[in-house]
């Protein structure tokens, strides 16, 4: 990854003083912010016994208590109470200041205590909040304690969602030291200063500054508020000021006269030019600066058109990018801001110009990076899947919406506020038609309340809802009529249908709702980077299917002007603890892995979207591959017209790039292969290199020395944690290797994969080894030379566990349910005529979806090789995978 963007962001943060809603330190001037992230004490409280009975350990912020348990094999994760405490080190000269704690994010309920007394609370896990500190001792004994609860609460959104609700103080904490007269917004957690650009054009722009301030002194104050607008070089471009009188203990809302900027440099993805508005609060008599906020200002104008899409500064822009979740491998959601910013760098490098900040407001560092790198954004609150029909729930949603808008108001990257996602997905009262209609009506009423509130709070931006594919349902509910923009989460070719259905679906939606601009707010297919297939099919989780899927979607969206924007689901893989599938606990739809390694799908988007010349060996990340034949396809991804390929020093010529792909059929060496791809553009050579390890699994094993790792009932290759390659089995042919009898395991009436299971296999991280199997297998033969071998059998019972939801994350209009009948099977296994496993009953002995590995030595003394026989006692024998190693 280039360090250019990191340097650019660092410089930008230094120039802007890390201001806006991050409340960063102002070089010891009037407004001081001291980080409080080190040396906290933490304890979980699962029995709700109270802090004084708990054993505390040292932690640093950001912190979550769910970084580990969301990835274990035990269903569920800790959702309950946790306590954090810390001693405050306060300077004596702060006694006459106003001191506040600022929390950037605590999930999801927080109660704050000072010296044992409750001083404030906050509800909602994804926005910041401030807590004033009164009656401090200033003697070294002051201690703050934060009681945090991420338990399910029917009054707080989100109620359910396809992501993990990590608990903890997972964003930074700071101590704000302010003058007694200061800008203030303790109710909604903003700086209290709002900078709005109006009437922006190439000829000029107007800047309107408003906000609120507080006087906590014992006397009435005459104050002056002024704003000066500077360009990126520090040159003054305009100013405005007003005088006010504020009484003791009062707050005051203010608005300054308009400041005009002539011939502005307009903010855009290509040139994200930022001005700076310095808003100062002064004592009108002495001229002393009492408080000061520095705000980045991007001058731009935009609109959405029903037929032609999105326009920025009068020019058409196709918004193309991704949605984002905030967690990272091994950290949960407690991710340092500097690491989060790299996500925006990767999105920019990909050529993306759009980020759907979903499904909740995210760290201010993300928003700052979008401002500085020119990424257009929408932001939303976490009303996901369903609602609770109470006034308390509605008011909490409204408060979240106001916090989101006010804390992110000053970001020029934001073009729309959103407030619901797939809210009809988890439909209640399906067996009570009248009650169901009442529930839907209450959803619509809440949507209208949030819409009215949003438009009243910020008239400069659009409003949006994101809906799943039940177009008729949302239309009937009246939900498509309420927001200014309608987003659609569409998964044709994944949760149902074919990818080729996507384009016609877009046309139908546009015809059905002709008066609302459309965005595709979600689309994607799971790609497990360990899985590959030469015959990719829906839900096999292979990279190859993901590439086919995204190729179709990209082309269908780019050629339709009425599709204003599109956000891939997701920028990176993310934690979803309730998911099973090939990588349990992870949603694999990301273009990046959860530790931010690009998949080929990321490079496909880079080829389509980036203006910079680009060449990438598409299979370059597939560094371990193999098969029974050395001739296989290799793909190069590029935005050039032609690319050339060299394999192991042999030049294979040029190929024309079609739909950003060029394909060769090449002969791999058994072992390491050096691949080089190159093209020419802008008078330069652009190239990529890769070393691919190829494992040839010959039809005859008589002279083979390589290991033998075979998946049963599978059509895909898999690379395990030890970089071992597993290949699909085949039917036995004389003097080769393969299975005798048996059929691939398939769940009846499954709307997902055509073979195998999506169960979490307990006891392993290599779940794909056990998620496919042959049922009714009669035997296995491997023609090997004489010698001693280790033969390893891998089993797992895949049937049972009662009722399973076929499509727990289905985004079509219906969710189907299947009932699994526990399988009764008892069988024995013979190895070269000797009984090695007697009366094996997987379900009874080990349970369902538990990995079982049995290993045996086998001495081959004749030319018959290895012969495995399965004998059924009850039901049908199964085999999930087989390994053979020669040890002598």
PDB file of C-alpha atoms in Angstrom, residues 202-356:
ATOM      1  CA  UNK A 202     -17.782  28.624  -9.334  1.00  0.00           C
ATOM      2  CA  UNK A 203     -18.281  32.384  -8.909  1.00  0.00           C
ATOM      3  CA  UNK A 204     -18.762  32.470  -5.164  1.00  0.00           C
ATOM      4  CA  UNK A 205     -19.994  30.861  -1.973  1.00  0.00           C
ATOM      5  CA  UNK A 206     -21.656  31.981   1.238  1.00  0.00           C
ATOM      6  CA  UNK A 207     -20.697  30.568   4.601  1.00  0.00           C
ATOM      7  CA  UNK A 208     -23.182  30.700   7.439  1.00  0.00           C
ATOM      8  CA  UNK A 209     -21.942  29.911  10.952  1.00  0.00           C
ATOM      9  CA  UNK A 210     -24.336  29.125  13.787  1.00  0.00           C
ATOM     10  CA  UNK A 211     -24.158  27.305  17.073  1.00  0.00           C
ATOM     11  CA  UNK A 212     -24.583  27.518  20.805  1.00  0.00           C
ATOM     12  CA  UNK A 213     -22.512  28.678  23.745  1.00  0.00           C
ATOM     13  CA  UNK A 214     -22.721  28.598  27.526  1.00  0.00           C
ATOM     14  CA  UNK A 215     -21.879  31.047  30.302  1.00  0.00           C
ATOM     15  CA  UNK A 216     -21.194  29.205  33.553  1.00  0.00           C
ATOM     16  CA  UNK A 217     -19.838  32.266  35.383  1.00  0.00           C
ATOM     17  CA  UNK A 218     -21.758  34.135  38.087  1.00  0.00           C
ATOM     18  CA  UNK A 219     -22.100  37.309  35.997  1.00  0.00           C
ATOM     19  CA  UNK A 220     -23.604  38.418  32.700  1.00  0.00           C
ATOM     20  CA  UNK A 221     -21.074  38.442  29.893  1.00  0.00           C
ATOM     21  CA  UNK A 222     -20.710  40.600  26.802  1.00  0.00           C
ATOM     22  CA  UNK A 223     -19.118  38.438  24.175  1.00  0.00           C
ATOM     23  CA  UNK A 224     -18.200  38.488  20.520  1.00  0.00           C
ATOM     24  CA  UNK A 225     -18.278  35.583  18.111  1.00  0.00           C
ATOM     25  CA  UNK A 226     -16.339  35.839  14.885  1.00  0.00           C
ATOM     26  CA  UNK A 227     -15.424  33.488  12.068  1.00  0.00           C
ATOM     27  CA  UNK A 228     -12.561  33.878   9.654  1.00  0.00           C
ATOM     28  CA  UNK A 229     -12.368  31.694   6.562  1.00  0.00           C
ATOM     29  CA  UNK A 230      -8.860  30.750   5.404  1.00  0.00           C
ATOM     30  CA  UNK A 231      -7.781  28.967   2.263  1.00  0.00           C
ATOM     31  CA  UNK A 232      -5.335  26.060   2.333  1.00  0.00           C
ATOM     32  CA  UNK A 233      -2.370  28.476   2.373  1.00  0.00           C
ATOM     33  CA  UNK A 234      -3.729  30.420   5.359  1.00  0.00           C
ATOM     34  CA  UNK A 235      -4.926  33.405   3.348  1.00  0.00           C
ATOM     35  CA  UNK A 236      -8.087  35.067   4.652  1.00  0.00           C
ATOM     36  CA  UNK A 237     -11.006  34.679   2.238  1.00  0.00           C
ATOM     37  CA  UNK A 238     -13.851  36.180   4.261  1.00  0.00           C
ATOM     38  CA  UNK A 239     -15.124  36.818   7.781  1.00  0.00           C
ATOM     39  CA  UNK A 240     -18.182  37.542   9.877  1.00  0.00           C
ATOM     40  CA  UNK A 241     -18.831  38.532  13.480  1.00  0.00           C
ATOM     41  CA  UNK A 242     -21.562  39.508  15.943  1.00  0.00           C
ATOM     42  CA  UNK A 243     -21.821  40.662  19.553  1.00  0.00           C
ATOM     43  CA  UNK A 244     -24.080  39.082  22.149  1.00  0.00           C
ATOM     44  CA  UNK A 245     -24.999  39.399  25.806  1.00  0.00           C
ATOM     45  CA  UNK A 246     -25.435  36.163  27.752  1.00  0.00           C
ATOM     46  CA  UNK A 247     -26.669  35.933  31.312  1.00  0.00           C
ATOM     47  CA  UNK A 248     -25.114  33.996  34.138  1.00  0.00           C
ATOM     48  CA  UNK A 249     -25.742  30.263  33.902  1.00  0.00           C
ATOM     49  CA  UNK A 250     -27.431  30.595  30.523  1.00  0.00           C
ATOM     50  CA  UNK A 251     -26.920  29.117  27.095  1.00  0.00           C
ATOM     51  CA  UNK A 252     -27.300  31.083  23.881  1.00  0.00           C
ATOM     52  CA  UNK A 253     -27.996  30.052  20.307  1.00  0.00           C
ATOM     53  CA  UNK A 254     -26.256  32.293  17.782  1.00  0.00           C
ATOM     54  CA  UNK A 255     -25.998  32.876  14.063  1.00  0.00           C
ATOM     55  CA  UNK A 256     -23.425  35.081  12.364  1.00  0.00           C
ATOM     56  CA  UNK A 257     -23.841  37.175   9.245  1.00  0.00           C
ATOM     57  CA  UNK A 258     -22.885  35.490   6.007  1.00  0.00           C
ATOM     58  CA  UNK A 259     -19.197  35.368   5.086  1.00  0.00           C
ATOM     59  CA  UNK A 260     -18.594  35.414   1.350  1.00  0.00           C
ATOM     60  CA  UNK A 261     -15.835  33.541  -0.488  1.00  0.00           C
ATOM     61  CA  UNK A 262     -15.229  34.736  -4.081  1.00  0.00           C
ATOM     62  CA  UNK A 263     -14.365  32.240  -6.841  1.00  0.00           C
ATOM     63  CA  UNK A 264     -13.944  29.264  -4.510  1.00  0.00           C
ATOM     64  CA  UNK A 265     -12.008  26.127  -5.236  1.00  0.00           C
ATOM     65  CA  UNK A 266     -14.700  23.488  -5.257  1.00  0.00           C
ATOM     66  CA  UNK A 267     -14.406  20.274  -3.246  1.00  0.00           C
ATOM     67  CA  UNK A 268     -14.581  17.064  -5.299  1.00  0.00           C
ATOM     68  CA  UNK A 269     -13.187  13.517  -5.291  1.00  0.00           C
ATOM     69  CA  UNK A 270     -10.472  14.624  -7.733  1.00  0.00           C
ATOM     70  CA  UNK A 271      -9.622  17.757  -5.748  1.00  0.00           C
ATOM     71  CA  UNK A 272     -10.873  17.559  -2.149  1.00  0.00           C
ATOM     72  CA  UNK A 273      -9.917  21.151  -1.406  1.00  0.00           C
ATOM     73  CA  UNK A 274     -10.581  22.235   2.174  1.00  0.00           C
ATOM     74  CA  UNK A 275     -10.870  25.725   3.531  1.00  0.00           C
ATOM     75  CA  UNK A 276     -10.709  26.312   7.258  1.00  0.00           C
ATOM     76  CA  UNK A 277     -13.221  28.281   9.313  1.00  0.00           C
ATOM     77  CA  UNK A 278     -11.789  29.553  12.618  1.00  0.00           C
ATOM     78  CA  UNK A 279     -14.668  30.468  14.911  1.00  0.00           C
ATOM     79  CA  UNK A 280     -13.605  32.362  18.031  1.00  0.00           C
ATOM     80  CA  UNK A 281     -15.497  33.323  21.158  1.00  0.00           C
ATOM     81  CA  UNK A 282     -14.097  36.516  22.707  1.00  0.00           C
ATOM     82  CA  UNK A 283     -14.709  38.697  25.728  1.00  0.00           C
ATOM     83  CA  UNK A 284     -16.171  41.801  24.081  1.00  0.00           C
ATOM     84  CA  UNK A 285     -14.523  44.118  26.615  1.00  0.00           C
ATOM     85  CA  UNK A 286     -10.997  42.742  26.770  1.00  0.00           C
ATOM     86  CA  UNK A 287     -10.725  40.986  23.398  1.00  0.00           C
ATOM     87  CA  UNK A 288      -9.479  37.836  25.140  1.00  0.00           C
ATOM     88  CA  UNK A 289     -10.206  34.619  23.242  1.00  0.00           C
ATOM     89  CA  UNK A 290     -12.304  32.390  25.483  1.00  0.00           C
ATOM     90  CA  UNK A 291     -12.885  29.490  23.102  1.00  0.00           C
ATOM     91  CA  UNK A 292     -12.071  28.594  19.525  1.00  0.00           C
ATOM     92  CA  UNK A 293     -13.182  25.911  17.075  1.00  0.00           C
ATOM     93  CA  UNK A 294     -11.425  25.199  13.781  1.00  0.00           C
ATOM     94  CA  UNK A 295     -13.622  23.537  11.196  1.00  0.00           C
ATOM     95  CA  UNK A 296     -12.687  22.172   7.756  1.00  0.00           C
ATOM     96  CA  UNK A 297     -14.934  23.561   5.028  1.00  0.00           C
ATOM     97  CA  UNK A 298     -15.486  21.969   1.653  1.00  0.00           C
ATOM     98  CA  UNK A 299     -17.379  24.129  -0.826  1.00  0.00           C
ATOM     99  CA  UNK A 300     -19.494  22.068  -3.208  1.00  0.00           C
ATOM    100  CA  UNK A 301     -23.024  21.769  -4.546  1.00  0.00           C
ATOM    101  CA  UNK A 302     -24.844  18.601  -5.537  1.00  0.00           C
ATOM    102  CA  UNK A 303     -28.148  17.076  -6.553  1.00  0.00           C
ATOM    103  CA  UNK A 304     -29.747  13.722  -7.326  1.00  0.00           C
ATOM    104  CA  UNK A 305     -31.756  13.312 -10.522  1.00  0.00           C
ATOM    105  CA  UNK A 306     -34.281  10.514 -11.028  1.00  0.00           C
ATOM    106  CA  UNK A 307     -33.161   9.799 -14.589  1.00  0.00           C
ATOM    107  CA  UNK A 308     -29.533  10.925 -14.674  1.00  0.00           C
ATOM    108  CA  UNK A 309     -28.205  10.097 -11.221  1.00  0.00           C
ATOM    109  CA  UNK A 310     -25.900  12.185  -9.044  1.00  0.00           C
ATOM    110  CA  UNK A 311     -24.377  15.552  -9.954  1.00  0.00           C
ATOM    111  CA  UNK A 312     -21.537  17.265  -8.086  1.00  0.00           C
ATOM    112  CA  UNK A 313     -20.636  20.868  -8.881  1.00  0.00           C
ATOM    113  CA  UNK A 314     -22.838  20.635 -11.963  1.00  0.00           C
ATOM    114  CA  UNK A 315     -21.081  17.536 -13.340  1.00  0.00           C
ATOM    115  CA  UNK A 316     -22.470  13.969 -13.459  1.00  0.00           C
ATOM    116  CA  UNK A 317     -20.828  11.533 -11.040  1.00  0.00           C
ATOM    117  CA  UNK A 318     -21.490   7.844 -10.751  1.00  0.00           C
ATOM    118  CA  UNK A 319     -21.110   7.136  -7.041  1.00  0.00           C
ATOM    119  CA  UNK A 320     -19.216   3.831  -6.797  1.00  0.00           C
ATOM    120  CA  UNK A 321     -17.781   2.471  -3.595  1.00  0.00           C
ATOM    121  CA  UNK A 322     -18.606   0.332  -0.601  1.00  0.00           C
ATOM    122  CA  UNK A 323     -20.276   0.099   2.767  1.00  0.00           C
ATOM    123  CA  UNK A 324     -18.114  -0.343   5.843  1.00  0.00           C
ATOM    124  CA  UNK A 325     -18.173  -2.013   9.234  1.00  0.00           C
ATOM    125  CA  UNK A 326     -15.693  -0.841  11.835  1.00  0.00           C
ATOM    126  CA  UNK A 327     -14.246  -4.066  13.317  1.00  0.00           C
ATOM    127  CA  UNK A 328     -10.854  -5.618  12.551  1.00  0.00           C
ATOM    128  CA  UNK A 329      -9.323  -9.070  12.983  1.00  0.00           C
ATOM    129  CA  UNK A 330      -8.476  -9.818  16.606  1.00  0.00           C
ATOM    130  CA  UNK A 331      -9.633  -6.405  17.825  1.00  0.00           C
ATOM    131  CA  UNK A 332     -13.380  -6.438  17.489  1.00  0.00           C
ATOM    132  CA  UNK A 333     -14.580  -2.865  17.154  1.00  0.00           C
ATOM    133  CA  UNK A 334     -11.832  -1.465  19.399  1.00  0.00           C
ATOM    134  CA  UNK A 335      -9.685  -0.330  16.494  1.00  0.00           C
ATOM    135  CA  UNK A 336      -7.229   2.592  16.729  1.00  0.00           C
ATOM    136  CA  UNK A 337      -8.216   5.543  14.565  1.00  0.00           C
ATOM    137  CA  UNK A 338      -4.992   5.401  12.543  1.00  0.00           C
ATOM    138  CA  UNK A 339      -5.770   1.831  11.491  1.00  0.00           C
ATOM    139  CA  UNK A 340      -9.351   2.699  10.604  1.00  0.00           C
ATOM    140  CA  UNK A 341      -8.196   5.482   8.303  1.00  0.00           C
ATOM    141  CA  UNK A 342      -6.383   2.907   6.172  1.00  0.00           C
ATOM    142  CA  UNK A 343      -9.810   1.623   5.082  1.00  0.00           C
ATOM    143  CA  UNK A 344     -10.508   4.951   3.424  1.00  0.00           C
ATOM    144  CA  UNK A 345      -7.062   4.909   1.825  1.00  0.00           C
ATOM    145  CA  UNK A 346      -7.821   1.476   0.377  1.00  0.00           C
ATOM    146  CA  UNK A 347     -11.203   2.646  -0.894  1.00  0.00           C
ATOM    147  CA  UNK A 348      -9.570   5.641  -2.571  1.00  0.00           C
ATOM    148  CA  UNK A 349      -6.813   3.503  -4.067  1.00  0.00           C
ATOM    149  CA  UNK A 350      -9.491   1.204  -5.495  1.00  0.00           C
ATOM    150  CA  UNK A 351     -10.883   4.206  -7.358  1.00  0.00           C
ATOM    151  CA  UNK A 352     -13.971   4.442  -5.163  1.00  0.00           C
ATOM    152  CA  UNK A 353     -15.596   7.808  -4.577  1.00  0.00           C
ATOM    153  CA  UNK A 354     -18.450   6.710  -2.292  1.00  0.00           C
ATOM    154  CA  UNK A 355     -18.749   5.289   1.225  1.00  0.00           C
ATOM    155  CA  UNK A 356     -22.032   4.246   2.742  1.00  0.00           C
TER     156      UNK A 356
END
